[in-house]
């Protein structure tokens, strides 16, 4: 493993220390590694989503697997934005049928 030095405003340093103190992470390094990992995952999914949206725009349709991938990703992103206290939606909450 390699080291990197970063500078943080005091408020961010306190926040990182609070996350470690809660016991969610064993160190500030582990917390930052997790954030970077999540960003890497997000960026990889953005590429897949862009490809699927391009396919939708050019061909006018997605197969069921592609639709489910996009729907699941949007639900995950929504949960990240509003928190983990969301009610679970059934598969019937998202439909391809026109209204």
Short mmCIF file of N, CA, C and O in Angstrom, two decimals:
data_model
loop_
_atom_site.label_atom_id
_atom_site.label_comp_id
_atom_site.label_asym_id
_atom_site.label_seq_id
_atom_site.Cartn_x
_atom_site.Cartn_y
_atom_site.Cartn_z
N UNK A 1 0.84 -1.17 0.00
CA UNK A 1 0.00 0.00 0.00
C UNK A 1 0.89 1.24 0.00
O UNK A 1 2.00 1.21 0.50
N UNK A 2 0.37 2.30 -0.54
CA UNK A 2 1.13 3.55 -0.61
C UNK A 2 0.43 4.61 0.24
O UNK A 2 -0.74 4.47 0.58
N UNK A 3 1.15 5.65 0.57
CA UNK A 3 0.59 6.73 1.38
C UNK A 3 0.33 7.96 0.53
O UNK A 3 1.00 8.19 -0.47
N UNK A 4 -0.63 8.74 0.98
CA UNK A 4 -0.95 10.01 0.33
C UNK A 4 -1.29 10.99 1.45
O UNK A 4 -1.90 10.62 2.45
N UNK A 5 -0.88 12.21 1.29
CA UNK A 5 -1.17 13.24 2.29
C UNK A 5 -2.24 14.17 1.75
O UNK A 5 -2.15 14.61 0.60
N UNK A 6 -3.27 14.43 2.55
CA UNK A 6 -4.32 15.34 2.13
C UNK A 6 -4.53 16.41 3.21
O UNK A 6 -4.22 16.20 4.37
N UNK A 7 -5.06 17.53 2.78
CA UNK A 7 -5.41 18.61 3.71
C UNK A 7 -6.92 18.74 3.75
O UNK A 7 -7.58 18.68 2.71
N UNK A 8 -7.46 18.88 4.96
CA UNK A 8 -8.90 19.01 5.14
C UNK A 8 -9.20 20.23 6.00
O UNK A 8 -8.44 20.53 6.92
N UNK A 9 -10.33 20.88 5.73
CA UNK A 9 -10.77 21.91 6.66
C UNK A 9 -11.08 21.25 8.01
O UNK A 9 -11.39 20.06 8.07
N UNK A 10 -11.01 21.99 9.06
CA UNK A 10 -11.23 21.44 10.41
C UNK A 10 -12.59 20.74 10.52
O UNK A 10 -12.68 19.67 11.12
N UNK A 11 -13.62 21.31 9.91
CA UNK A 11 -14.95 20.71 10.00
C UNK A 11 -14.98 19.31 9.38
O UNK A 11 -15.65 18.40 9.89
N UNK A 12 -14.26 19.11 8.28
CA UNK A 12 -14.21 17.79 7.65
C UNK A 12 -13.40 16.82 8.49
O UNK A 12 -13.75 15.65 8.61
N UNK A 13 -12.32 17.30 9.07
CA UNK A 13 -11.50 16.46 9.94
C UNK A 13 -12.33 15.96 11.12
O UNK A 13 -12.30 14.77 11.45
N UNK A 14 -13.11 16.85 11.71
CA UNK A 14 -13.97 16.47 12.83
C UNK A 14 -15.00 15.44 12.38
O UNK A 14 -15.25 14.44 13.07
N UNK A 15 -15.57 15.63 11.21
CA UNK A 15 -16.56 14.69 10.68
C UNK A 15 -15.95 13.31 10.50
O UNK A 15 -16.54 12.30 10.90
N UNK A 16 -14.77 13.24 9.91
CA UNK A 16 -14.10 11.95 9.70
C UNK A 16 -13.83 11.30 11.05
O UNK A 16 -14.07 10.10 11.24
N UNK A 17 -13.35 12.07 12.00
CA UNK A 17 -13.07 11.53 13.34
C UNK A 17 -14.34 11.00 14.00
O UNK A 17 -14.32 9.99 14.70
N UNK A 18 -15.47 11.69 13.78
CA UNK A 18 -16.74 11.23 14.33
C UNK A 18 -17.14 9.88 13.73
O UNK A 18 -17.66 9.00 14.44
N UNK A 19 -16.93 9.70 12.43
CA UNK A 19 -17.27 8.43 11.77
C UNK A 19 -16.44 7.30 12.35
O UNK A 19 -16.94 6.19 12.57
N UNK A 20 -15.18 7.57 12.60
CA UNK A 20 -14.29 6.55 13.19
C UNK A 20 -14.72 6.27 14.63
O UNK A 20 -14.80 5.11 15.05
N UNK A 21 -15.05 7.32 15.38
CA UNK A 21 -15.44 7.16 16.79
C UNK A 21 -16.73 6.35 16.92
O UNK A 21 -16.91 5.62 17.90
N UNK A 22 -17.63 6.47 15.96
CA UNK A 22 -18.88 5.71 15.99
C UNK A 22 -18.64 4.21 15.86
O UNK A 22 -19.51 3.40 16.12
N UNK A 23 -17.46 3.86 15.41
CA UNK A 23 -17.13 2.45 15.25
C UNK A 23 -17.41 1.90 13.87
O UNK A 23 -17.24 0.72 13.62
N UNK A 24 -17.86 2.77 12.95
CA UNK A 24 -18.13 2.32 11.60
C UNK A 24 -16.84 1.98 10.85
O UNK A 24 -16.84 1.15 9.93
N UNK A 25 -15.77 2.62 11.24
CA UNK A 25 -14.47 2.45 10.58
C UNK A 25 -13.39 2.38 11.65
O UNK A 25 -13.52 3.00 12.71
N UNK A 26 -12.32 1.66 11.34
CA UNK A 26 -11.25 1.51 12.32
C UNK A 26 -10.25 2.66 12.28
O UNK A 26 -9.49 2.84 13.22
N UNK A 27 -10.27 3.44 11.17
CA UNK A 27 -9.34 4.56 11.05
C UNK A 27 -9.84 5.54 10.00
O UNK A 27 -10.73 5.21 9.20
N UNK A 28 -9.26 6.72 10.02
CA UNK A 28 -9.60 7.72 9.00
C UNK A 28 -9.23 7.18 7.62
O UNK A 28 -9.95 7.40 6.64
N UNK A 29 -8.15 6.45 7.55
CA UNK A 29 -7.71 5.87 6.28
C UNK A 29 -8.77 4.92 5.73
O UNK A 29 -9.10 4.95 4.55
N UNK A 30 -9.30 4.07 6.59
CA UNK A 30 -10.34 3.12 6.15
C UNK A 30 -11.58 3.85 5.67
O UNK A 30 -12.19 3.48 4.66
N UNK A 31 -11.96 4.91 6.36
CA UNK A 31 -13.13 5.71 5.97
C UNK A 31 -12.91 6.32 4.58
O UNK A 31 -13.77 6.22 3.70
N UNK A 32 -11.76 6.92 4.36
CA UNK A 32 -11.48 7.54 3.07
C UNK A 32 -11.37 6.50 1.96
O UNK A 32 -11.82 6.73 0.84
N UNK A 33 -10.80 5.34 2.27
CA UNK A 33 -10.74 4.27 1.28
C UNK A 33 -12.14 3.85 0.85
O UNK A 33 -12.40 3.62 -0.33
N UNK A 34 -13.06 3.75 1.81
CA UNK A 34 -14.44 3.37 1.50
C UNK A 34 -15.10 4.42 0.60
O UNK A 34 -15.80 4.08 -0.35
N UNK A 35 -14.89 5.69 0.89
CA UNK A 35 -15.46 6.75 0.05
C UNK A 35 -14.92 6.67 -1.38
O UNK A 35 -15.68 6.81 -2.34
N UNK A 36 -13.64 6.44 -1.51
CA UNK A 36 -13.04 6.34 -2.85
C UNK A 36 -13.57 5.11 -3.57
O UNK A 36 -13.91 5.17 -4.76
N UNK A 37 -13.70 3.99 -2.86
CA UNK A 37 -14.24 2.78 -3.46
C UNK A 37 -15.66 3.02 -3.97
O UNK A 37 -16.01 2.62 -5.08
N UNK A 38 -16.50 3.66 -3.14
CA UNK A 38 -17.87 3.96 -3.55
C UNK A 38 -17.89 4.84 -4.80
O UNK A 38 -18.71 4.63 -5.70
N UNK A 39 -17.00 5.81 -4.86
CA UNK A 39 -16.94 6.69 -6.03
C UNK A 39 -16.51 5.90 -7.27
O UNK A 39 -17.06 6.11 -8.35
N UNK A 40 -15.55 4.99 -7.10
CA UNK A 40 -15.13 4.15 -8.23
C UNK A 40 -16.30 3.31 -8.74
O UNK A 40 -16.51 3.20 -9.95
N UNK A 41 -17.06 2.73 -7.82
CA UNK A 41 -18.22 1.92 -8.21
C UNK A 41 -19.24 2.78 -8.94
O UNK A 41 -19.79 2.36 -9.96
N UNK A 42 -19.47 3.96 -8.43
CA UNK A 42 -20.44 4.87 -9.03
C UNK A 42 -20.01 5.25 -10.45
O UNK A 42 -20.82 5.23 -11.37
N UNK A 43 -18.76 5.57 -10.62
CA UNK A 43 -18.26 5.96 -11.94
C UNK A 43 -18.37 4.81 -12.94
O UNK A 43 -18.72 5.01 -14.09
N UNK A 44 -18.10 3.59 -12.48
CA UNK A 44 -18.23 2.42 -13.35
C UNK A 44 -19.66 2.20 -13.77
O UNK A 44 -19.96 1.87 -14.92
N UNK A 45 -20.60 2.38 -12.84
CA UNK A 45 -22.01 2.21 -13.14
C UNK A 45 -22.51 3.31 -14.07
O UNK A 45 -23.38 3.09 -14.90
N UNK A 46 -21.95 4.52 -13.94
CA UNK A 46 -22.34 5.62 -14.83
C UNK A 46 -22.04 5.26 -16.27
O UNK A 46 -22.84 5.55 -17.17
N UNK A 47 -20.89 4.63 -16.50
CA UNK A 47 -20.52 4.23 -17.85
C UNK A 47 -21.52 3.23 -18.43
O UNK A 47 -21.95 3.35 -19.57
N UNK A 48 -21.89 2.23 -17.61
CA UNK A 48 -22.86 1.23 -18.06
C UNK A 48 -24.21 1.89 -18.34
O UNK A 48 -24.88 1.58 -19.31
N UNK A 49 -24.61 2.78 -17.44
CA UNK A 49 -25.90 3.45 -17.61
C UNK A 49 -25.90 4.31 -18.86
O UNK A 49 -26.88 4.33 -19.61
N UNK A 50 -24.80 4.99 -19.13
CA UNK A 50 -24.69 5.82 -20.33
C UNK A 50 -24.84 4.96 -21.58
O UNK A 50 -25.52 5.34 -22.53
N UNK A 51 -24.19 3.79 -21.59
CA UNK A 51 -24.31 2.89 -22.73
C UNK A 51 -25.76 2.45 -22.94
O UNK A 51 -26.26 2.40 -24.07
N UNK A 52 -26.44 2.13 -21.84
CA UNK A 52 -27.82 1.68 -21.96
C UNK A 52 -28.74 2.80 -22.43
O UNK A 52 -29.63 2.59 -23.25
N UNK A 53 -28.51 4.00 -21.94
CA UNK A 53 -29.33 5.14 -22.36
C UNK A 53 -29.09 5.44 -23.83
O UNK A 53 -30.03 5.72 -24.58
N UNK A 54 -27.84 5.35 -24.28
CA UNK A 54 -27.53 5.56 -25.69
C UNK A 54 -28.25 4.51 -26.54
O UNK A 54 -28.82 4.83 -27.58
N UNK A 55 -28.25 3.26 -26.08
CA UNK A 55 -28.96 2.21 -26.80
C UNK A 55 -30.45 2.53 -26.88
O UNK A 55 -31.07 2.37 -27.93
N UNK A 56 -31.00 2.98 -25.77
CA UNK A 56 -32.42 3.33 -25.74
C UNK A 56 -32.71 4.45 -26.74
O UNK A 56 -33.68 4.40 -27.48
N UNK A 57 -31.85 5.44 -26.78
CA UNK A 57 -32.06 6.57 -27.68
C UNK A 57 -31.94 6.16 -29.14
O UNK A 57 -32.68 6.64 -29.99
N UNK A 58 -31.00 5.27 -29.46
CA UNK A 58 -30.78 4.89 -30.85
C UNK A 58 -31.73 3.80 -31.32
O UNK A 58 -32.19 3.82 -32.45
N UNK A 59 -32.04 2.83 -30.45
CA UNK A 59 -32.89 1.71 -30.86
C UNK A 59 -34.33 1.86 -30.37
O UNK A 59 -35.21 1.16 -30.85
N UNK A 60 -34.54 2.75 -29.42
CA UNK A 60 -35.90 2.99 -28.94
C UNK A 60 -36.42 1.98 -27.95
O UNK A 60 -37.58 2.04 -27.58
N UNK A 61 -35.57 1.04 -27.48
CA UNK A 61 -36.07 0.07 -26.50
C UNK A 61 -34.91 -0.55 -25.72
O UNK A 61 -33.78 -0.53 -26.16
N UNK A 62 -35.25 -1.08 -24.57
CA UNK A 62 -34.32 -1.83 -23.73
C UNK A 62 -34.93 -3.20 -23.48
O UNK A 62 -36.14 -3.33 -23.38
N UNK A 63 -34.07 -4.21 -23.33
CA UNK A 63 -34.63 -5.50 -22.93
C UNK A 63 -34.90 -5.47 -21.42
O UNK A 63 -34.53 -4.52 -20.73
N UNK A 64 -35.57 -6.49 -20.90
CA UNK A 64 -35.96 -6.51 -19.49
C UNK A 64 -34.76 -6.42 -18.56
O UNK A 64 -34.80 -5.72 -17.55
N UNK A 65 -33.68 -7.11 -18.88
CA UNK A 65 -32.49 -7.09 -18.02
C UNK A 65 -31.89 -5.68 -17.96
O UNK A 65 -31.51 -5.21 -16.89
N UNK A 66 -31.82 -5.01 -19.09
CA UNK A 66 -31.28 -3.65 -19.13
C UNK A 66 -32.18 -2.69 -18.36
O UNK A 66 -31.70 -1.84 -17.61
N UNK A 67 -33.49 -2.84 -18.51
CA UNK A 67 -34.43 -2.01 -17.78
C UNK A 67 -34.27 -2.20 -16.28
O UNK A 67 -34.24 -1.23 -15.52
N UNK A 68 -34.16 -3.46 -15.84
CA UNK A 68 -34.00 -3.74 -14.42
C UNK A 68 -32.72 -3.15 -13.88
O UNK A 68 -32.69 -2.63 -12.76
N UNK A 69 -31.63 -3.21 -14.66
CA UNK A 69 -30.36 -2.63 -14.24
C UNK A 69 -30.49 -1.13 -14.00
O UNK A 69 -30.05 -0.61 -12.97
N UNK A 70 -31.12 -0.44 -14.91
CA UNK A 70 -31.30 1.00 -14.76
C UNK A 70 -32.23 1.30 -13.59
O UNK A 70 -31.95 2.18 -12.76
N UNK A 71 -33.33 0.59 -13.47
CA UNK A 71 -34.28 0.83 -12.38
C UNK A 71 -33.63 0.58 -11.02
O UNK A 71 -33.81 1.37 -10.09
N UNK A 72 -32.87 -0.50 -10.90
CA UNK A 72 -32.19 -0.80 -9.64
C UNK A 72 -31.17 0.27 -9.30
O UNK A 72 -31.05 0.69 -8.15
N UNK A 73 -30.41 0.71 -10.28
CA UNK A 73 -29.39 1.72 -10.04
C UNK A 73 -30.04 3.04 -9.60
O UNK A 73 -29.56 3.70 -8.68
N UNK A 74 -31.12 3.43 -10.25
CA UNK A 74 -31.80 4.66 -9.87
C UNK A 74 -32.34 4.55 -8.44
O UNK A 74 -32.26 5.51 -7.67
N UNK A 75 -32.87 3.40 -8.07
CA UNK A 75 -33.36 3.20 -6.71
C UNK A 75 -32.22 3.30 -5.70
O UNK A 75 -32.37 3.91 -4.64
N UNK A 76 -31.07 2.71 -6.03
CA UNK A 76 -29.91 2.79 -5.14
C UNK A 76 -29.43 4.22 -4.98
O UNK A 76 -29.11 4.66 -3.87
N UNK A 77 -29.38 4.97 -6.08
CA UNK A 77 -28.95 6.36 -6.01
C UNK A 77 -29.92 7.20 -5.20
O UNK A 77 -29.52 8.06 -4.41
N UNK A 78 -31.21 6.94 -5.36
CA UNK A 78 -32.22 7.65 -4.59
C UNK A 78 -32.04 7.37 -3.10
O UNK A 78 -32.09 8.27 -2.27
N UNK A 79 -31.81 6.10 -2.76
CA UNK A 79 -31.61 5.73 -1.35
C UNK A 79 -30.39 6.42 -0.76
O UNK A 79 -30.41 6.85 0.39
N UNK A 80 -29.32 6.54 -1.55
CA UNK A 80 -28.13 7.24 -1.06
C UNK A 80 -28.42 8.71 -0.79
O UNK A 80 -27.88 9.30 0.14
N UNK A 81 -29.27 9.30 -1.60
CA UNK A 81 -29.58 10.72 -1.44
C UNK A 81 -30.48 11.00 -0.25
O UNK A 81 -30.30 12.00 0.44
N UNK A 82 -31.45 10.15 0.01
CA UNK A 82 -32.43 10.44 1.06
C UNK A 82 -32.23 9.63 2.33
O UNK A 82 -32.89 9.87 3.32
N UNK A 83 -31.32 8.69 2.33
CA UNK A 83 -31.05 7.93 3.53
C UNK A 83 -31.55 6.51 3.44
O UNK A 83 -32.19 6.11 2.48
N UNK A 84 -31.27 5.76 4.49
CA UNK A 84 -31.56 4.33 4.48
C UNK A 84 -32.92 4.00 5.09
O UNK A 84 -33.27 2.83 5.20
N UNK A 85 -33.70 4.97 5.49
CA UNK A 85 -34.99 4.72 6.12
C UNK A 85 -36.13 4.73 5.12
O UNK A 85 -37.23 5.17 5.43
N UNK A 86 -35.89 4.22 3.94
CA UNK A 86 -36.91 4.19 2.90
C UNK A 86 -37.73 2.92 2.98
O UNK A 86 -37.20 1.86 3.29
N UNK A 87 -39.01 3.01 2.68
CA UNK A 87 -39.79 1.77 2.60
C UNK A 87 -39.35 0.98 1.37
O UNK A 87 -38.94 1.55 0.36
N UNK A 88 -39.40 -0.32 1.47
CA UNK A 88 -39.02 -1.18 0.35
C UNK A 88 -40.17 -1.18 -0.66
O UNK A 88 -41.32 -1.39 -0.30
N UNK A 89 -39.85 -0.94 -1.92
CA UNK A 89 -40.86 -0.96 -2.97
C UNK A 89 -40.88 -2.34 -3.62
O UNK A 89 -39.85 -2.95 -3.83
N UNK A 90 -42.05 -2.78 -3.97
CA UNK A 90 -42.17 -4.07 -4.65
C UNK A 90 -41.75 -3.90 -6.10
O UNK A 90 -41.63 -2.78 -6.62
N UNK A 91 -41.55 -5.01 -6.77
CA UNK A 91 -41.21 -4.97 -8.19
C UNK A 91 -42.35 -4.36 -9.01
O UNK A 91 -42.14 -3.88 -10.11
N UNK A 92 -43.54 -4.35 -8.47
CA UNK A 92 -44.68 -3.81 -9.18
C UNK A 92 -44.74 -2.28 -9.09
O UNK A 92 -45.56 -1.66 -9.75
N UNK A 93 -43.87 -1.70 -8.28
CA UNK A 93 -43.87 -0.24 -8.14
C UNK A 93 -43.29 0.43 -9.39
O UNK A 93 -43.54 1.59 -9.65
N UNK A 94 -42.52 -0.31 -10.16
CA UNK A 94 -41.93 0.19 -11.40
C UNK A 94 -42.49 -0.66 -12.54
O UNK A 94 -42.41 -1.87 -12.50
N UNK A 95 -43.05 -0.01 -13.52
CA UNK A 95 -43.67 -0.77 -14.61
C UNK A 95 -43.27 -0.17 -15.95
O UNK A 95 -42.93 0.99 -16.04
N UNK A 96 -43.30 -0.99 -16.96
CA UNK A 96 -43.01 -0.55 -18.31
C UNK A 96 -44.30 -0.22 -19.06
O UNK A 96 -44.26 0.26 -20.17
N UNK A 97 -45.43 -0.52 -18.46
CA UNK A 97 -46.70 -0.32 -19.13
C UNK A 97 -47.02 1.16 -19.22
O UNK A 97 -46.82 1.90 -18.27
N UNK A 98 -47.53 1.62 -20.39
CA UNK A 98 -47.93 3.02 -20.49
C UNK A 98 -49.14 3.28 -19.60
O UNK A 98 -49.94 2.38 -19.35
N UNK A 99 -49.24 4.50 -19.13
CA UNK A 99 -50.36 4.84 -18.24
C UNK A 99 -51.64 4.99 -18.98
O UNK A 99 -51.91 5.19 -20.01
#
